[in-house]
Tab-separated table of C-alpha atoms (C1' of nucleotides) and ligand atoms in Angstrom:
chain	number	residue	atom	x	y	z
A	1	MET	CA	18.415	-0.136	-31.716
A	2	PHE	CA	15.804	1.521	-29.275
A	3	SER	CA	16.355	4.119	-26.564
A	4	GLN	CA	15.423	3.334	-23.142
A	5	ALA	CA	12.900	5.418	-23.489
A	6	CYS	CA	11.625	3.745	-26.310
A	7	LYS	CA	11.967	0.234	-24.988
A	8	TYR	CA	9.892	0.825	-21.095
A	9	ALA	CA	7.711	2.361	-23.936
A	10	ILE	CA	6.909	-0.712	-25.774
A	11	ARG	CA	6.918	-3.022	-22.838
A	12	ALA	CA	4.305	-0.690	-20.989
A	13	VAL	CA	2.008	-0.966	-23.742
A	14	LEU	CA	2.322	-4.409	-23.737
A	15	TYR	CA	1.684	-4.737	-20.224
A	16	LEU	CA	-1.279	-2.453	-20.347
A	17	ALA	CA	-2.906	-5.092	-23.379
A	18	VAL	CA	-2.301	-8.284	-21.244
A	19	HIS	CA	-3.439	-6.664	-17.894
A	20	ALA	CA	-5.567	-3.207	-18.230
A	21	SER	CA	-8.676	-2.531	-20.221
A	22	LYS	CA	-11.231	0.476	-19.659
A	23	GLY	CA	-12.724	-1.252	-16.578
A	24	LYS	CA	-9.814	-1.871	-15.210
A	25	LYS	CA	-7.156	0.999	-15.345
A	26	LEU	CA	-3.841	0.859	-13.958
A	27	GLY	CA	-1.518	3.232	-12.483
A	28	VAL	CA	1.991	4.238	-13.322
A	29	LYS	CA	3.132	2.937	-10.075
A	30	GLU	CA	1.729	-0.407	-10.636
A	31	ILE	CA	3.069	-0.954	-13.798
A	32	ALA	CA	6.413	0.759	-12.818
A	33	ALA	CA	6.429	-2.004	-10.757
A	34	ALA	CA	5.490	-4.878	-12.521
A	35	LEU	CA	7.783	-3.964	-15.150
A	36	ASP	CA	10.191	-3.014	-12.591
A	37	VAL	CA	11.416	0.489	-14.192
A	38	PRO	CA	11.959	3.797	-12.764
A	39	LYS	CA	8.667	5.185	-12.185
A	40	TYR	CA	8.889	8.981	-12.849
A	41	PHE	CA	10.356	8.241	-15.855
A	42	LEU	CA	7.843	5.822	-16.785
A	43	ALA	CA	5.509	8.448	-16.158
A	44	LYS	CA	6.800	10.622	-18.793
A	45	ILE	CA	6.665	8.139	-21.344
A	46	LEU	CA	3.164	7.061	-20.460
A	47	GLN	CA	2.127	11.215	-20.761
A	48	GLN	CA	3.694	11.246	-24.607
A	49	LEU	CA	2.054	7.882	-25.547
A	50	SER	CA	-1.035	9.163	-24.114
A	51	ARG	CA	-0.998	12.502	-26.020
A	52	ASN	CA	-0.081	10.836	-29.222
A	53	ASN	CA	-3.259	8.750	-28.727
A	54	LEU	CA	-1.362	5.589	-28.832
A	55	ILE	CA	-2.692	4.902	-25.075
A	56	SER	CA	-5.597	6.385	-23.316
A	57	SER	CA	-6.128	7.691	-19.607
A	58	ALA	CA	-8.533	8.931	-17.059
A	59	LYS	CA	-7.200	11.377	-13.865
A	60	GLY	CA	-8.815	10.968	-10.629
A	61	PRO	CA	-9.883	8.376	-8.215
A	62	SER	CA	-10.682	4.975	-9.845
A	63	GLY	CA	-8.079	6.653	-12.911
A	64	GLY	CA	-4.986	5.342	-14.582
A	65	PHE	CA	-4.028	3.962	-18.076
A	66	TYR	CA	-5.758	1.295	-20.193
A	67	LEU	CA	-5.987	0.409	-24.271
A	68	SER	CA	-8.663	1.224	-26.080
A	69	GLU	CA	-10.327	-0.926	-28.879
A	70	LYS	CA	-8.901	2.050	-30.966
A	71	ASN	CA	-5.414	1.559	-29.140
A	72	VAL	CA	-5.523	-2.255	-29.525
A	73	GLU	CA	-5.584	-2.014	-33.129
A	74	ALA	CA	-2.441	-0.003	-33.561
A	75	SER	CA	1.023	-1.361	-34.221
A	76	LEU	CA	4.348	-1.089	-32.211
A	77	LYS	CA	5.675	0.563	-35.164
A	78	ASP	CA	3.211	3.353	-33.711
A	79	VAL	CA	5.091	3.319	-30.744
A	80	VAL	CA	8.696	3.036	-31.385
A	81	GLU	CA	8.132	6.065	-33.905
A	82	CYS	CA	6.406	7.887	-31.187
A	83	MET	CA	9.122	7.585	-28.962
A	84	ASP	CA	12.685	7.657	-31.185
A	85	GLY	CA	11.387	9.203	-33.996
A	86	PRO	CA	10.423	8.146	-38.069
A	87	ASP	CA	13.528	7.390	-38.739
A	88	VAL	CA	13.994	4.431	-36.975
A	89	PHE	CA	13.703	2.099	-39.889
A	90	ASN	CA	15.236	4.329	-42.662
A	91	ALA	CA	18.387	4.437	-41.088
A	92	CYS	CA	21.719	3.480	-41.959
A	93	ILE	CA	23.337	1.312	-39.911
A	94	LEU	CA	27.020	2.958	-40.084
A	95	GLY	CA	25.313	6.259	-39.822
A	96	LEU	CA	25.540	7.335	-43.388
A	97	PRO	CA	23.216	10.544	-44.605
A	98	VAL	CA	20.727	8.261	-46.706
A	99	CYS	CA	20.606	4.214	-46.670
A	100	SER	CA	19.264	2.727	-49.752
A	101	SER	CA	19.974	-0.514	-51.832
A	102	GLU	CA	21.082	1.192	-54.892
A	103	ASN	CA	23.628	2.557	-52.697
A	104	PRO	CA	24.472	0.489	-50.327
A	105	CYS	CA	27.715	0.605	-47.314
A	106	PRO	CA	28.925	-2.554	-46.870
A	107	LEU	CA	27.074	-3.509	-44.269
A	108	HIS	CA	23.550	-2.780	-45.632
A	109	ILE	CA	22.270	-6.250	-46.748
A	110	GLN	CA	22.320	-7.467	-43.527
A	111	ALA	CA	21.112	-4.811	-41.716
A	112	PHE	CA	18.430	-4.186	-44.107
A	113	ALA	CA	17.196	-7.379	-43.190
A	114	TYR	CA	16.934	-7.406	-39.968
A	115	ARG	CA	15.872	-4.160	-40.148
A	116	GLU	CA	12.745	-4.978	-42.003
A	117	GLY	CA	11.813	-8.211	-40.625
A	118	LEU	CA	11.418	-6.409	-37.332
A	119	HIS	CA	9.647	-3.696	-39.345
A	120	TYR	CA	7.690	-5.638	-40.864
A	121	GLN	CA	6.320	-7.701	-37.669
A	122	LEU	CA	5.732	-4.508	-35.265
A	123	LYS	CA	3.653	-2.814	-38.423
A	124	HIS	CA	1.608	-5.457	-39.610
A	125	GLN	CA	0.911	-6.999	-36.344
A	126	ALA	CA	-1.718	-5.138	-34.005
A	127	ILE	CA	-0.752	-4.520	-30.299
A	128	GLY	CA	-4.196	-6.949	-29.410
A	129	ASP	CA	-3.513	-9.695	-31.347
A	130	LEU	CA	0.521	-9.655	-29.921
A	131	ALA	CA	-0.946	-9.654	-26.642
A	132	LYS	CA	-2.906	-12.633	-27.240
A	133	ARG	CA	0.122	-14.425	-28.409
A	134	ILE	CA	1.675	-13.431	-25.043
A	135	GLU	CA	-1.036	-14.822	-23.156
A	136	ARG	CA	-1.063	-17.606	-24.856
A	137	GLU	CA	2.586	-18.658	-24.698
A	138	GLU	CA	3.506	-16.902	-21.496
A	139	GLN	CA	5.708	-14.618	-22.661
A	140	LYS	CA	7.625	-12.325	-20.015
A	141	ILE	CA	7.363	-8.564	-20.303
B	1	MET	CA	22.183	-0.325	-32.523
B	2	PHE	CA	26.028	0.677	-32.704
B	3	SER	CA	27.129	3.852	-30.416
B	4	GLN	CA	28.035	6.584	-32.531
B	5	ALA	CA	32.091	5.734	-31.584
B	6	CYS	CA	31.650	1.728	-33.072
B	7	LYS	CA	30.055	3.133	-36.363
B	8	TYR	CA	32.914	6.184	-36.830
B	9	ALA	CA	35.559	2.946	-35.751
B	10	ILE	CA	33.734	0.364	-38.149
B	11	ARG	CA	34.192	3.201	-41.083
B	12	ALA	CA	37.596	4.238	-40.038
B	13	VAL	CA	39.036	0.621	-40.134
B	14	LEU	CA	37.510	0.063	-43.557
B	15	TYR	CA	38.831	3.254	-44.632
B	16	LEU	CA	42.412	2.259	-42.945
B	17	ALA	CA	41.933	-1.543	-45.084
B	18	VAL	CA	41.046	0.159	-48.453
B	19	HIS	CA	43.092	3.336	-48.668
B	20	ALA	CA	46.256	2.712	-46.180
B	21	SER	CA	48.366	-0.043	-46.078
B	22	LYS	CA	52.355	-0.404	-44.006
B	23	GLY	CA	54.030	1.582	-46.963
B	24	LYS	CA	51.137	4.475	-46.808
B	25	LYS	CA	49.733	5.010	-43.613
B	26	LEU	CA	46.533	7.458	-43.203
B	27	GLY	CA	46.992	10.472	-40.009
B	28	VAL	CA	43.816	11.210	-38.119
B	29	LYS	CA	43.026	14.171	-39.819
B	30	GLU	CA	43.202	12.937	-43.237
B	31	ILE	CA	40.825	10.182	-42.185
B	32	ALA	CA	38.520	12.231	-40.186
B	33	ALA	CA	38.184	14.675	-43.507
B	34	ALA	CA	37.451	11.426	-45.922
B	35	LEU	CA	34.913	10.551	-43.840
B	36	ASP	CA	33.486	13.545	-42.434
B	37	VAL	CA	33.716	12.755	-38.824
B	38	PRO	CA	34.931	14.644	-36.147
B	39	LYS	CA	38.354	14.904	-35.793
B	40	TYR	CA	39.323	14.681	-32.335
B	41	PHE	CA	36.899	12.014	-30.971
B	42	LEU	CA	38.272	9.683	-33.985
B	43	ALA	CA	42.104	10.237	-32.475
B	44	LYS	CA	40.333	8.887	-29.239
B	45	ILE	CA	38.460	6.257	-31.057
B	46	LEU	CA	41.365	5.038	-32.968
B	47	GLN	CA	43.635	4.904	-29.477
B	48	GLN	CA	41.378	2.582	-28.719
B	49	LEU	CA	41.492	0.308	-31.324
B	50	SER	CA	45.059	0.442	-31.628
B	51	ARG	CA	45.491	-0.032	-27.987
B	52	ASN	CA	43.365	-3.574	-28.512
B	53	ASN	CA	45.980	-4.045	-31.540
B	54	LEU	CA	42.816	-4.222	-34.055
B	55	ILE	CA	44.353	-1.384	-35.991
B	56	SER	CA	48.178	-0.278	-36.180
B	57	SER	CA	49.930	3.067	-35.559
B	58	ALA	CA	53.391	4.835	-35.800
B	59	LYS	CA	54.475	7.604	-34.113
B	60	GLY	CA	56.489	10.565	-35.877
B	61	PRO	CA	56.968	11.918	-39.074
B	62	SER	CA	55.124	9.969	-41.766
B	63	GLY	CA	53.665	7.833	-39.117
B	64	GLY	CA	49.751	7.161	-39.265
B	65	PHE	CA	47.396	4.567	-38.858
B	66	TYR	CA	47.040	1.155	-41.332
B	67	LEU	CA	46.751	-2.272	-40.689
B	68	SER	CA	48.909	-4.884	-40.414
B	69	GLU	CA	48.561	-8.128	-42.183
B	70	LYS	CA	47.067	-9.455	-38.819
B	71	ASN	CA	44.731	-7.037	-38.524
B	72	VAL	CA	43.363	-7.427	-41.951
B	73	GLU	CA	42.466	-10.956	-40.917
B	74	ALA	CA	40.733	-10.097	-37.812
B	75	SER	CA	36.595	-9.450	-37.899
B	76	LEU	CA	34.710	-6.345	-37.887
B	77	LYS	CA	32.755	-8.081	-34.815
B	78	ASP	CA	36.240	-7.399	-32.665
B	79	VAL	CA	35.642	-3.779	-33.681
B	80	VAL	CA	32.453	-4.159	-32.800
B	81	GLU	CA	33.023	-5.485	-29.011
B	82	CYS	CA	35.831	-3.258	-28.568
B	83	MET	CA	33.942	-0.516	-28.604
B	84	ASP	CA	30.445	-1.095	-26.880
B	85	GLY	CA	31.185	-4.414	-24.907
B	86	PRO	CA	30.789	-7.780	-25.425
B	87	ASP	CA	27.349	-7.721	-25.226
B	88	VAL	CA	26.190	-5.954	-27.979
B	89	PHE	CA	25.130	-9.194	-29.962
B	90	ASN	CA	23.464	-10.986	-26.723
B	91	ALA	CA	21.030	-8.379	-25.087
B	92	CYS	CA	17.194	-8.309	-25.036
B	93	ILE	CA	16.015	-6.138	-27.482
B	94	LEU	CA	13.187	-4.805	-24.715
B	95	GLY	CA	16.718	-4.654	-22.429
B	96	LEU	CA	15.302	-7.419	-20.472
B	97	PRO	CA	17.843	-8.986	-18.035
B	98	VAL	CA	18.476	-12.083	-20.304
B	99	CYS	CA	17.780	-12.763	-24.194
B	100	SER	CA	17.084	-16.982	-24.593
B	101	SER	CA	14.966	-18.550	-26.986
B	102	GLU	CA	13.749	-20.798	-24.320
B	103	ASN	CA	12.336	-17.659	-22.610
B	104	PRO	CA	11.729	-15.178	-24.958
B	105	CYS	CA	10.258	-11.532	-25.208
B	106	PRO	CA	7.740	-10.342	-27.552
B	107	LEU	CA	10.161	-9.602	-30.339
B	108	HIS	CA	12.809	-11.891	-29.581
B	109	ILE	CA	11.680	-14.653	-32.707
B	110	GLN	CA	12.295	-11.574	-35.347
B	111	ALA	CA	14.938	-9.419	-33.199
B	112	PHE	CA	17.381	-12.585	-32.794
B	113	ALA	CA	16.966	-13.720	-36.805
B	114	TYR	CA	17.845	-10.195	-37.808
B	115	ARG	CA	21.051	-9.823	-34.847
B	116	GLU	CA	22.271	-12.978	-35.827
B	117	GLY	CA	22.708	-12.648	-39.094
B	118	LEU	CA	24.474	-9.683	-38.792
B	119	HIS	CA	26.522	-10.887	-36.246
B	120	TYR	CA	27.383	-13.816	-38.741
B	121	GLN	CA	28.541	-11.496	-41.000
B	122	LEU	CA	30.649	-9.296	-39.299
B	123	LYS	CA	31.806	-12.301	-36.871
B	124	HIS	CA	32.850	-14.865	-40.170
B	125	GLN	CA	34.191	-12.139	-42.786
B	126	ALA	CA	37.663	-10.927	-42.604
B	127	ILE	CA	38.072	-7.626	-43.028
B	128	GLY	CA	40.362	-7.561	-45.473
B	129	ASP	CA	37.835	-9.655	-47.812
B	130	LEU	CA	35.438	-7.189	-46.790
B	131	ALA	CA	37.822	-4.399	-48.369
B	132	LYS	CA	37.786	-5.919	-51.345
B	133	ARG	CA	34.230	-6.033	-51.836
B	134	ILE	CA	34.174	-2.847	-51.198
B	135	GLU	CA	36.435	-1.940	-53.982
B	136	ARG	CA	35.331	-4.403	-56.304
B	137	GLU	CA	31.176	-2.551	-55.964
B	138	GLU	CA	32.229	0.575	-55.084
B	139	GLN	CA	31.091	1.108	-51.803
B	140	LYS	CA	30.441	4.492	-50.212
B	141	ILE	CA	32.306	3.914	-46.609
C	1	DA	C1'	-18.705	21.437	-1.279
C	2	DG	C1'	-15.222	19.212	0.328
C	3	DA	C1'	-11.603	15.647	0.537
C	4	DT	C1'	-8.920	12.305	-2.054
C	5	DA	C1'	-6.710	10.223	-5.807
C	6	DA	C1'	-4.060	10.050	-9.914
C	7	DA	C1'	-2.584	12.020	-14.914
C	8	DA	C1'	-0.470	16.442	-16.450
C	9	DG	C1'	3.116	19.234	-16.962
C	10	DG	C1'	7.174	21.890	-16.292
C	11	DA	C1'	11.644	22.837	-13.961
C	12	DC	C1'	15.599	20.534	-12.748
C	13	DT	C1'	19.227	17.065	-11.724
C	14	DT	C1'	22.201	13.125	-12.498
C	15	DT	C1'	24.582	10.351	-16.061
C	16	DT	C1'	26.254	9.015	-20.295
C	17	DT	C1'	27.889	9.968	-24.938
C	18	DT	C1'	29.854	13.213	-27.808
C	19	DA	C1'	33.389	16.274	-28.642
C	20	DT	C1'	37.574	19.047	-27.812
C	21	DC	C1'	42.079	20.978	-25.938
C	22	DC	C1'	46.724	20.747	-24.197
C	23	DT	C1'	50.684	17.937	-22.832
C	24	DT	C1'	53.575	14.456	-23.657
C	25	DT	C1'	55.629	10.771	-25.842
C	26	DA	C1'	58.111	8.615	-29.517
C	27	DT	C1'	60.648	9.302	-34.041
C	28	DA	C1'	62.057	10.121	-38.468
C	29	DC	C1'	65.312	13.270	-41.048
C	30	DA	C1'	68.291	16.954	-41.856
D	1	DT	C1'	71.739	16.836	-32.211
D	2	DG	C1'	67.817	19.638	-33.182
D	3	DT	C1'	64.096	20.135	-34.968
D	4	DA	C1'	59.554	18.840	-36.743
D	5	DT	C1'	55.597	15.618	-37.159
D	6	DA	C1'	52.310	12.549	-35.394
D	7	DA	C1'	50.169	9.297	-32.361
D	8	DA	C1'	49.028	8.558	-26.904
D	9	DG	C1'	47.396	10.324	-23.039
D	10	DG	C1'	44.548	13.345	-19.386
D	11	DA	C1'	41.675	16.692	-18.305
D	12	DT	C1'	37.586	19.222	-19.790
D	13	DA	C1'	33.775	21.103	-22.006
D	14	DA	C1'	29.173	20.593	-24.229
D	15	DA	C1'	25.334	18.050	-25.899
D	16	DA	C1'	21.956	14.485	-25.119
D	17	DA	C1'	19.390	10.816	-22.906
D	18	DA	C1'	17.772	9.114	-18.468
D	19	DG	C1'	16.046	9.908	-14.515
D	20	DT	C1'	13.286	12.631	-10.178
D	21	DC	C1'	10.553	16.414	-7.932
D	22	DC	C1'	6.866	19.710	-7.445
D	23	DT	C1'	2.690	21.886	-8.906
D	24	DT	C1'	-1.458	22.210	-11.028
D	25	DT	C1'	-5.582	19.786	-13.618
D	26	DT	C1'	-9.382	16.860	-13.915
D	27	DA	C1'	-12.551	13.373	-11.719
D	28	DT	C1'	-14.794	10.571	-7.676
D	29	DC	C1'	-16.987	9.696	-4.021
D	30	DT	C1'	-19.000	11.111	0.542
E	1	FES	S1	22.898	1.895	-46.651
E	1	FES	FE1	23.864	1.734	-44.533
E	1	FES	S2	22.347	0.089	-43.981
E	1	FES	FE2	21.505	0.739	-45.487
E	2	FES	S1	14.487	-11.878	-25.295
E	2	FES	FE1	14.661	-10.265	-26.050
E	2	FES	S2	14.805	-10.320	-27.750
E	2	FES	FE2	15.527	-12.146	-26.830
DNA sequence: AGATAAAAGGACTTTTTTATCCTTTATACA
DNA sequence: TGTATAAAGGATAAAAAAGTCCTTTTATCT
């Protein structure tokens, strides 16, 4: 479903949402260690997210990554689309050129339900709210 | 979700279910042309499916691929697992080492429901039955 | 101003996936 | 028995994804 880069991106954003803030920025090294993820690869991913204004960063000593108030209001859908492109949630599961309920492939019904369920949650839940649930329910990232 | 090879495999198997039989075998070339899929790559995939007894084949003139009565009773789940390995339907969507409802990741609930829906359909529907539906509803492959 | 720390950016390497080609084996049929 | 046909298998090539390293830029603090 998601590329490796996208998985790391989601986890990193959620980790930032839970553990960082404007006052407490986190460096790549810390995040990579916490998530057990390749450091330099994660650096690239954070760069890309930062360029697209999905996370915030500061250079220099006491610099690092965090989520601004604006960032916290975005959704994971934005993160996913930033990493894997805009078609992740529209593509036919069999790779056929178009996915449509009018002219469905044999797996469309189930695949569409799955995809839309996920899509809906990712789209309509703010990263900040998701982070609160993670803390409340002590979920792993 | 599925690798390219797996997508081609599913489509090829369904195409065989609809268009081939013991009496009317199809060659790689025909299938590749019908599905608009790279010929040599498809050949490899059909080989692998054949080795794992998910499809049947005959060499020589008037040879080709088809589904035996046994093959038709199998499910697409077997095809998928043959191509992408046994963990496709058990892996955490975020790539965490285990997926479990007891200790879920933040996306588990939606991801699990979706995945299981698909898994269930692929597992409990025989390829032959699926093929009948495809013909009845004139679905694209 | 100088030293230091951390992200940003560019270039590169490795691994995996996708795709192609060539040789061998089996089989049908004349 | 010989020829043609098609899958099986092995080896390789090309492309994409994952991962690493080095240099530059920006900021902090003394
Ligand atoms: S048409 Fe294939 S998933 Fe919708
Ligand atoms: S724990 Fe991540 S999908 Fe189940």
